[in-house]
């Protein structure tokens, strides 16, 4: 797949290439941060369960308060009604709490599965990208039409295969290939 620079020109030198690589790393870091925030399912489920418990508690307090303020003349009835309301509120609170816990567990399980799926896909993507970068590096290392600094950078990256170096080598290879293609398109070489 051929990617073109949105500005229409490749890196003008090693400093420009380093700057572009740093920008790409920054964007990837931001993406990872956003994915990490979305993957905090447990924290969000706990927060949701705590909110539901607070609402159930507030409803219980309101029902008790309403029962306590019943008229003096109907104190017996108010007491029975208050007790009934408290029982219902407690049952409702427990029911809401149980539902919140079940919903939290369900959400947590779904988010855990989604997190595992994301991790699995990210691992697969990482391997595919690494393999493509190594392949591009090997191709660029042996392409004599590439500028010597690009070949040297690719050779160094292949000798020291760290992910960042591979990404840099792939970027250098792509820039080198773009330079060669540009030369070929213009009738050079």
mmCIF file of C-alpha atoms in Angstrom:
data_model
loop_
_atom_site.group_PDB
_atom_site.id
_atom_site.type_symbol
_atom_site.label_atom_id
_atom_site.label_comp_id
_atom_site.label_asym_id
_atom_site.label_seq_id
_atom_site.Cartn_x
_atom_site.Cartn_y
_atom_site.Cartn_z
ATOM 1 C CA UNK A 1 0.000 0.000 0.000
ATOM 2 C CA UNK A 2 1.423 3.367 -0.969
ATOM 3 C CA UNK A 3 0.975 6.254 1.481
ATOM 4 C CA UNK A 4 1.592 9.791 0.362
ATOM 5 C CA UNK A 5 2.649 12.678 2.471
ATOM 6 C CA UNK A 6 -0.337 15.066 2.770
ATOM 7 C CA UNK A 7 1.926 18.028 1.991
ATOM 8 C CA UNK A 8 3.102 16.403 -1.221
ATOM 9 C CA UNK A 9 6.792 16.053 -0.308
ATOM 10 C CA UNK A 10 8.908 13.616 1.687
ATOM 11 C CA UNK A 11 11.197 14.445 4.579
ATOM 12 C CA UNK A 12 13.836 16.978 3.626
ATOM 13 C CA UNK A 13 16.468 15.411 5.833
ATOM 14 C CA UNK A 14 17.137 13.283 8.912
ATOM 15 C CA UNK A 15 15.914 16.032 11.272
ATOM 16 C CA UNK A 16 12.625 16.318 9.394
ATOM 17 C CA UNK A 17 12.285 12.528 9.410
ATOM 18 C CA UNK A 18 12.937 12.414 13.169
ATOM 19 C CA UNK A 19 10.335 15.138 13.713
ATOM 20 C CA UNK A 20 7.779 13.217 11.663
ATOM 21 C CA UNK A 21 8.542 10.026 13.599
ATOM 22 C CA UNK A 22 8.096 11.868 16.922
ATOM 23 C CA UNK A 23 4.750 13.261 15.735
ATOM 24 C CA UNK A 24 3.616 9.773 14.780
ATOM 25 C CA UNK A 25 4.706 8.416 18.158
ATOM 26 C CA UNK A 26 2.775 11.214 19.899
ATOM 27 C CA UNK A 27 -0.406 10.407 17.979
ATOM 28 C CA UNK A 28 -0.025 6.697 18.776
ATOM 29 C CA UNK A 29 0.470 7.511 22.462
ATOM 30 C CA UNK A 30 -2.736 9.569 22.483
ATOM 31 C CA UNK A 31 -4.631 6.732 20.838
ATOM 32 C CA UNK A 32 -3.322 4.232 23.393
ATOM 33 C CA UNK A 33 -4.328 6.589 26.209
ATOM 34 C CA UNK A 34 -7.870 6.894 24.887
ATOM 35 C CA UNK A 35 -8.153 3.108 24.485
ATOM 36 C CA UNK A 36 -6.846 2.582 28.001
ATOM 37 C CA UNK A 37 -9.480 4.982 29.384
ATOM 38 C CA UNK A 38 -12.211 3.132 27.538
ATOM 39 C CA UNK A 39 -10.949 -0.213 28.789
ATOM 40 C CA UNK A 40 -11.391 0.739 32.505
ATOM 41 C CA UNK A 41 -14.649 -1.187 32.706
ATOM 42 C CA UNK A 42 -14.257 -2.187 36.332
ATOM 43 C CA UNK A 43 -13.939 1.406 37.488
ATOM 44 C CA UNK A 44 -16.952 2.534 35.512
ATOM 45 C CA UNK A 45 -19.039 -0.428 36.715
ATOM 46 C CA UNK A 46 -18.098 0.316 40.331
ATOM 47 C CA UNK A 47 -18.997 3.969 39.879
ATOM 48 C CA UNK A 48 -22.366 3.025 38.352
ATOM 49 C CA UNK A 49 -23.098 0.564 41.196
ATOM 50 C CA UNK A 50 -22.189 3.219 43.790
ATOM 51 C CA UNK A 51 -24.503 5.733 42.085
ATOM 52 C CA UNK A 52 -27.379 3.241 42.125
ATOM 53 C CA UNK A 53 -26.743 2.479 45.810
ATOM 54 C CA UNK A 54 -26.735 6.210 46.574
ATOM 55 C CA UNK A 55 -30.043 6.670 44.728
ATOM 56 C CA UNK A 56 -31.581 3.731 46.582
ATOM 57 C CA UNK A 57 -30.337 5.180 49.881
ATOM 58 C CA UNK A 58 -31.711 8.609 49.025
ATOM 59 C CA UNK A 59 -35.083 7.065 48.152
ATOM 60 C CA UNK A 60 -35.083 5.207 51.480
ATOM 61 C CA UNK A 61 -34.290 8.430 53.345
ATOM 62 C CA UNK A 62 -37.070 10.279 51.511
ATOM 63 C CA UNK A 63 -39.606 7.549 52.255
ATOM 64 C CA UNK A 64 -38.621 7.470 55.946
ATOM 65 C CA UNK A 65 -38.805 11.241 56.132
ATOM 66 C CA UNK A 66 -42.258 11.244 54.556
ATOM 67 C CA UNK A 67 -43.454 8.584 56.991
ATOM 68 C CA UNK A 68 -42.038 10.440 60.001
ATOM 69 C CA UNK A 69 -43.915 13.614 59.093
ATOM 70 C CA UNK A 70 -47.319 11.952 58.971
ATOM 71 C CA UNK A 71 -49.966 13.669 61.058
ATOM 72 C CA UNK A 72 -50.203 13.319 64.864
ATOM 73 C CA UNK A 73 -53.825 12.226 64.686
ATOM 74 C CA UNK A 74 -53.012 9.281 62.442
ATOM 75 C CA UNK A 75 -49.826 8.295 64.225
ATOM 76 C CA UNK A 76 -50.711 4.614 64.361
ATOM 77 C CA UNK A 77 -51.628 4.465 60.720
ATOM 78 C CA UNK A 78 -48.623 6.553 59.821
ATOM 79 C CA UNK A 79 -46.417 4.261 61.850
ATOM 80 C CA UNK A 80 -47.782 1.183 60.050
ATOM 81 C CA UNK A 81 -47.576 2.961 56.699
ATOM 82 C CA UNK A 82 -44.085 4.131 57.525
ATOM 83 C CA UNK A 83 -43.018 0.617 58.426
ATOM 84 C CA UNK A 84 -44.550 -0.678 55.215
ATOM 85 C CA UNK A 85 -42.852 2.087 53.253
ATOM 86 C CA UNK A 86 -39.542 1.317 54.929
ATOM 87 C CA UNK A 87 -39.910 -2.354 54.120
ATOM 88 C CA UNK A 88 -40.788 -1.578 50.539
ATOM 89 C CA UNK A 89 -37.987 0.954 50.300
ATOM 90 C CA UNK A 90 -35.546 -1.537 51.769
ATOM 91 C CA UNK A 91 -36.767 -4.210 49.355
ATOM 92 C CA UNK A 92 -36.581 -1.738 46.500
ATOM 93 C CA UNK A 93 -33.134 -0.670 47.634
ATOM 94 C CA UNK A 94 -31.960 -4.265 47.824
ATOM 95 C CA UNK A 95 -33.564 -5.006 44.483
ATOM 96 C CA UNK A 96 -31.897 -1.969 42.908
ATOM 97 C CA UNK A 97 -28.630 -2.884 44.539
ATOM 98 C CA UNK A 98 -28.874 -6.457 43.275
ATOM 99 C CA UNK A 99 -29.766 -5.249 39.791
ATOM 100 C CA UNK A 100 -26.915 -2.750 39.863
ATOM 101 C CA UNK A 101 -24.462 -5.424 40.950
ATOM 102 C CA UNK A 102 -25.743 -7.820 38.263
ATOM 103 C CA UNK A 103 -25.626 -5.069 35.665
ATOM 104 C CA UNK A 104 -22.145 -4.143 36.829
ATOM 105 C CA UNK A 105 -20.981 -7.749 36.576
ATOM 106 C CA UNK A 106 -22.573 -8.127 33.158
ATOM 107 C CA UNK A 107 -21.019 -4.899 31.943
ATOM 108 C CA UNK A 108 -17.716 -5.863 33.488
ATOM 109 C CA UNK A 109 -17.770 -9.249 31.768
ATOM 110 C CA UNK A 110 -18.689 -7.697 28.415
ATOM 111 C CA UNK A 111 -16.010 -5.061 28.755
ATOM 112 C CA UNK A 112 -13.470 -7.673 29.851
ATOM 113 C CA UNK A 113 -14.286 -9.742 26.769
ATOM 114 C CA UNK A 114 -14.033 -6.614 24.634
ATOM 115 C CA UNK A 115 -10.706 -5.763 26.290
ATOM 116 C CA UNK A 116 -9.362 -9.249 25.605
ATOM 117 C CA UNK A 117 -10.521 -9.000 22.009
ATOM 118 C CA UNK A 118 -8.825 -5.606 21.661
ATOM 119 C CA UNK A 119 -5.635 -6.972 23.183
ATOM 120 C CA UNK A 120 -5.735 -9.955 20.862
ATOM 121 C CA UNK A 121 -6.301 -7.774 17.808
ATOM 122 C CA UNK A 122 -3.617 -5.329 18.912
ATOM 123 C CA UNK A 123 -1.166 -8.206 19.369
ATOM 124 C CA UNK A 124 -1.988 -9.549 15.944
ATOM 125 C CA UNK A 125 -1.669 -6.090 14.411
ATOM 126 C CA UNK A 126 1.649 -5.581 16.179
ATOM 127 C CA UNK A 127 2.993 -8.822 14.728
ATOM 128 C CA UNK A 128 1.721 -8.008 11.239
ATOM 129 C CA UNK A 129 3.211 -4.511 11.394
ATOM 130 C CA UNK A 130 6.508 -5.842 12.708
ATOM 131 C CA UNK A 131 6.669 -8.444 9.934
ATOM 132 C CA UNK A 132 5.857 -5.820 7.307
ATOM 133 C CA UNK A 133 8.456 -3.453 8.746
ATOM 134 C CA UNK A 134 11.122 -6.163 8.717
ATOM 135 C CA UNK A 135 10.213 -7.101 5.159
ATOM 136 C CA UNK A 136 10.320 -3.462 4.058
ATOM 137 C CA UNK A 137 13.628 -3.071 5.868
ATOM 138 C CA UNK A 138 15.169 -6.075 4.153
ATOM 139 C CA UNK A 139 13.900 -4.843 0.799
ATOM 140 C CA UNK A 140 15.240 -1.349 1.434
ATOM 141 C CA UNK A 141 18.569 -2.676 2.699
ATOM 142 C CA UNK A 142 19.271 -4.355 -0.624
ATOM 143 C CA UNK A 143 17.855 -1.691 -2.933
ATOM 144 C CA UNK A 144 20.931 0.116 -4.250
ATOM 145 C CA UNK A 145 18.816 2.938 -5.654
ATOM 146 C CA UNK A 146 18.095 4.178 -2.115
ATOM 147 C CA UNK A 147 20.312 6.892 -0.649
ATOM 148 C CA UNK A 148 23.158 5.590 1.481
ATOM 149 C CA UNK A 149 21.887 7.193 4.767
ATOM 150 C CA UNK A 150 18.561 5.409 4.342
ATOM 151 C CA UNK A 151 20.235 2.048 3.730
ATOM 152 C CA UNK A 152 22.503 2.640 6.732
ATOM 153 C CA UNK A 153 19.521 3.455 8.983
ATOM 154 C CA UNK A 154 17.686 0.352 7.773
ATOM 155 C CA UNK A 155 20.736 -1.852 8.372
ATOM 156 C CA UNK A 156 21.128 -0.475 11.913
ATOM 157 C CA UNK A 157 17.450 -1.048 12.670
ATOM 158 C CA UNK A 158 17.632 -4.624 11.419
ATOM 159 C CA UNK A 159 20.674 -5.308 13.587
ATOM 160 C CA UNK A 160 18.914 -3.923 16.655
ATOM 161 C CA UNK A 161 15.271 -5.007 16.191
ATOM 162 C CA UNK A 162 13.431 -2.938 18.729
ATOM 163 C CA UNK A 163 9.903 -1.861 17.878
ATOM 164 C CA UNK A 164 10.832 1.801 17.711
ATOM 165 C CA UNK A 165 13.823 1.079 15.516
ATOM 166 C CA UNK A 166 11.701 -1.107 13.256
ATOM 167 C CA UNK A 167 9.135 1.630 12.932
ATOM 168 C CA UNK A 168 11.917 4.089 12.137
ATOM 169 C CA UNK A 169 13.431 1.685 9.611
ATOM 170 C CA UNK A 170 10.057 1.174 7.988
ATOM 171 C CA UNK A 171 9.572 4.922 7.835
ATOM 172 C CA UNK A 172 13.058 5.400 6.401
ATOM 173 C CA UNK A 173 12.423 2.650 3.880
ATOM 174 C CA UNK A 174 9.155 4.264 2.860
ATOM 175 C CA UNK A 175 10.840 7.625 2.471
ATOM 176 C CA UNK A 176 13.621 6.000 0.464
ATOM 177 C CA UNK A 177 11.155 4.162 -1.738
ATOM 178 C CA UNK A 178 9.251 7.412 -2.274
ATOM 179 C CA UNK A 179 12.513 9.105 -3.321
ATOM 180 C CA UNK A 180 13.298 6.308 -5.764
ATOM 181 C CA UNK A 181 9.758 6.324 -7.170
ATOM 182 C CA UNK A 182 9.962 10.066 -7.594
ATOM 183 C CA UNK A 183 13.250 9.693 -9.452
ATOM 184 C CA UNK A 184 11.809 6.950 -11.647
ATOM 185 C CA UNK A 185 8.682 9.022 -12.359
ATOM 186 C CA UNK A 186 10.840 11.978 -13.393
ATOM 187 C CA UNK A 187 12.937 9.823 -15.680
ATOM 188 C CA UNK A 188 16.001 9.715 -13.388
ATOM 189 C CA UNK A 189 18.030 6.646 -12.355
#
